[in-house]
Short mmCIF file of C-alpha atoms in Angstrom, two decimals:
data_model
loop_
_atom_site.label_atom_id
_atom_site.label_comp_id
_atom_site.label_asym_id
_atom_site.label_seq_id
_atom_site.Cartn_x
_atom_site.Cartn_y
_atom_site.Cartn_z
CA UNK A 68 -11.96 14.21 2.52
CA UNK A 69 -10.54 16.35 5.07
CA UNK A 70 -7.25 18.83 5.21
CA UNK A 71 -5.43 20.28 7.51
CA UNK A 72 -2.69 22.55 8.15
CA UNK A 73 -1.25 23.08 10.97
CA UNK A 74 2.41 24.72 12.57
CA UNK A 75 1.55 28.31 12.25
CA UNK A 76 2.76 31.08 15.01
CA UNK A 77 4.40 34.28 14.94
CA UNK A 78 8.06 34.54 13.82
CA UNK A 79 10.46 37.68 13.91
CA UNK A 80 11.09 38.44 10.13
CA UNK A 81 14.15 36.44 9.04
CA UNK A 82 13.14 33.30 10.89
CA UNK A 83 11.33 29.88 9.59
CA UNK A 84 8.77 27.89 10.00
CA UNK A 85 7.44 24.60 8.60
CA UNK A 86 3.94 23.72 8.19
CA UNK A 87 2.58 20.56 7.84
CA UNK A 88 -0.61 19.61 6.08
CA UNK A 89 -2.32 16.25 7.09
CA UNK A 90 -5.26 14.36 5.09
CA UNK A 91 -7.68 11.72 5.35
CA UNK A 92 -9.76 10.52 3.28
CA UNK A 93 -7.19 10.66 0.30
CA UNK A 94 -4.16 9.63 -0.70
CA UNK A 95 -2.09 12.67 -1.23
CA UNK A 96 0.59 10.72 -3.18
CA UNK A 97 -1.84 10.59 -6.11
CA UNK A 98 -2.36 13.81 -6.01
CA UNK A 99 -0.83 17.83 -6.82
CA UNK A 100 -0.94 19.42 -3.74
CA UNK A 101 -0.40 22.99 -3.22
CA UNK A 102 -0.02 25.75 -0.83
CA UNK A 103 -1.91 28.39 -0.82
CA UNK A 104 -2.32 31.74 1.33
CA UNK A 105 -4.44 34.49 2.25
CA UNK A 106 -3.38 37.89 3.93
CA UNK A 107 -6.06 40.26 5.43
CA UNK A 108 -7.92 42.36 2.50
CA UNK A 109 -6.47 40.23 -0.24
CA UNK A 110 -7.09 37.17 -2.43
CA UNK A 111 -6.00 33.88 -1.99
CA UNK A 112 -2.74 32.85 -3.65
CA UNK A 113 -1.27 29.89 -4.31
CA UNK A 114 2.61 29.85 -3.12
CA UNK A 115 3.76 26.49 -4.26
CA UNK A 116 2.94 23.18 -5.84
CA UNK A 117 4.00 19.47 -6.27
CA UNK A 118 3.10 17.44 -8.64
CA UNK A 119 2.54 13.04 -8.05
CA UNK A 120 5.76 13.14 -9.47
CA UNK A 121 7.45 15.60 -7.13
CA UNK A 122 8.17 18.88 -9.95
CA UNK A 123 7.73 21.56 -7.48
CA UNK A 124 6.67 24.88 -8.67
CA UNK A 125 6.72 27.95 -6.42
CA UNK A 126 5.40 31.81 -7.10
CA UNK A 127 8.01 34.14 -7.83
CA UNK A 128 7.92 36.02 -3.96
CA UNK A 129 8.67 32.39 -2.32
CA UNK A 130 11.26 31.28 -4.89
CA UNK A 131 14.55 30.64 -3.04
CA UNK A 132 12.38 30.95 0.19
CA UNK A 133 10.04 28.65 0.71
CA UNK A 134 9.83 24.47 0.02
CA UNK A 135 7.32 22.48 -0.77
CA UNK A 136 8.06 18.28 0.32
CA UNK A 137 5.80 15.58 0.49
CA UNK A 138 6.22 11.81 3.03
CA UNK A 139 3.96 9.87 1.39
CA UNK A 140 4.15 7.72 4.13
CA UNK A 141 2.93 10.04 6.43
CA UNK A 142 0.17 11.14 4.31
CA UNK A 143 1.29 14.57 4.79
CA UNK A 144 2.84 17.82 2.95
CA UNK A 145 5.06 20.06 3.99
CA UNK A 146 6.17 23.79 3.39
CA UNK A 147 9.61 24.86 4.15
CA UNK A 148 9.72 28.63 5.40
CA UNK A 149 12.71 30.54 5.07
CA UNK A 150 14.13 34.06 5.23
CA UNK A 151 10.40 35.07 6.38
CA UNK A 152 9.36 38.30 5.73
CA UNK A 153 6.14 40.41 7.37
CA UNK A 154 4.44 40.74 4.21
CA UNK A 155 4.26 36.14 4.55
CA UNK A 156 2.24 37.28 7.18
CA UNK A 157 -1.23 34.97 6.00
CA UNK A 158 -3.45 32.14 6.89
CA UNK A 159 -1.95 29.28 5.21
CA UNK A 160 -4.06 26.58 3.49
CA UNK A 161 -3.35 23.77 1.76
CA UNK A 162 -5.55 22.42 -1.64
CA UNK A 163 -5.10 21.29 -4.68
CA UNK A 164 -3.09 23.73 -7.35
CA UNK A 165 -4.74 26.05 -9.41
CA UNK A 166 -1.83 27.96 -10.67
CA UNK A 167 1.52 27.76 -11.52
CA UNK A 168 0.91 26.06 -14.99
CA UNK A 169 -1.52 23.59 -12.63
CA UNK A 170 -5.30 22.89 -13.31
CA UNK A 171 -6.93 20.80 -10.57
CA UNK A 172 -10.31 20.64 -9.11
CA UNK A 173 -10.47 21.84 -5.13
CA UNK A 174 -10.75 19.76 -2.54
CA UNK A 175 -12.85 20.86 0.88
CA UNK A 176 -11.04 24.02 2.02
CA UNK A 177 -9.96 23.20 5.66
CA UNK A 178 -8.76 25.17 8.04
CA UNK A 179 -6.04 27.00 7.54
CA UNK A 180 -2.96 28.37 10.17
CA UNK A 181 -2.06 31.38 11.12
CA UNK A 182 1.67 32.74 10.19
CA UNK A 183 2.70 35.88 11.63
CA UNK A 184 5.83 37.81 10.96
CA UNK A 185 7.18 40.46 12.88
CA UNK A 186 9.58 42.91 12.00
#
């Protein structure tokens, strides 16, 4: 099983971006998917969620922001960035949820894409 996300860059704070998040190996239809992110010094957090049956659950500081989407034909999930901020400034990964009311068992982190947001 392999992930990927990919679509990262640097954005001026406001802006949006969309990342993508490709896999093989797995059918991603059958399974929550989730966002997740790390910024330099701190933990990994999970941003938002979607369930096999497409209930999409986001953390508070993305709520209104950020959306989660999935094309099952495609194999792939997306996140929707909005409004971007500099403190969305992270690596971006995508996983399996743990979080948000979600209790699933990681796949192989993969790597991840850069966002940066300028002020």
């Amino acid at each position: 099983v392999q992930l990927q996300a990919f679509g990262g860059g640097t954005v001026q704070a406001g802006g949006s971006l969309r990342l993508s998040c490709a896999a093989s190996g797995i059918s991603l239809s059958v399974n929550y998917m989730g966002w997740y992110r790390q910024a330099p010094g701190k933990e990994r957090e999970l941003v938002a969620a979607m369930t096999t049956a497409g209930t999409t659950k986001y953390a508070d500081f993305v709520k209104g922001r950020f959306t989660i989407s999935r094309d099952d034909a495609k194999n792939t999930v997306y996140l929707q960035m909005d409004s971007l901020r500099p403190d969305d400034t992270a690596v971006y990964y995508c996983n399996r949820p743990q979080g948000l009311g979600l209790s699933s068992v990681f796949l192989s982190w993969g790597h991840g894409t850069l966002v940066t947001v300028s002020s």
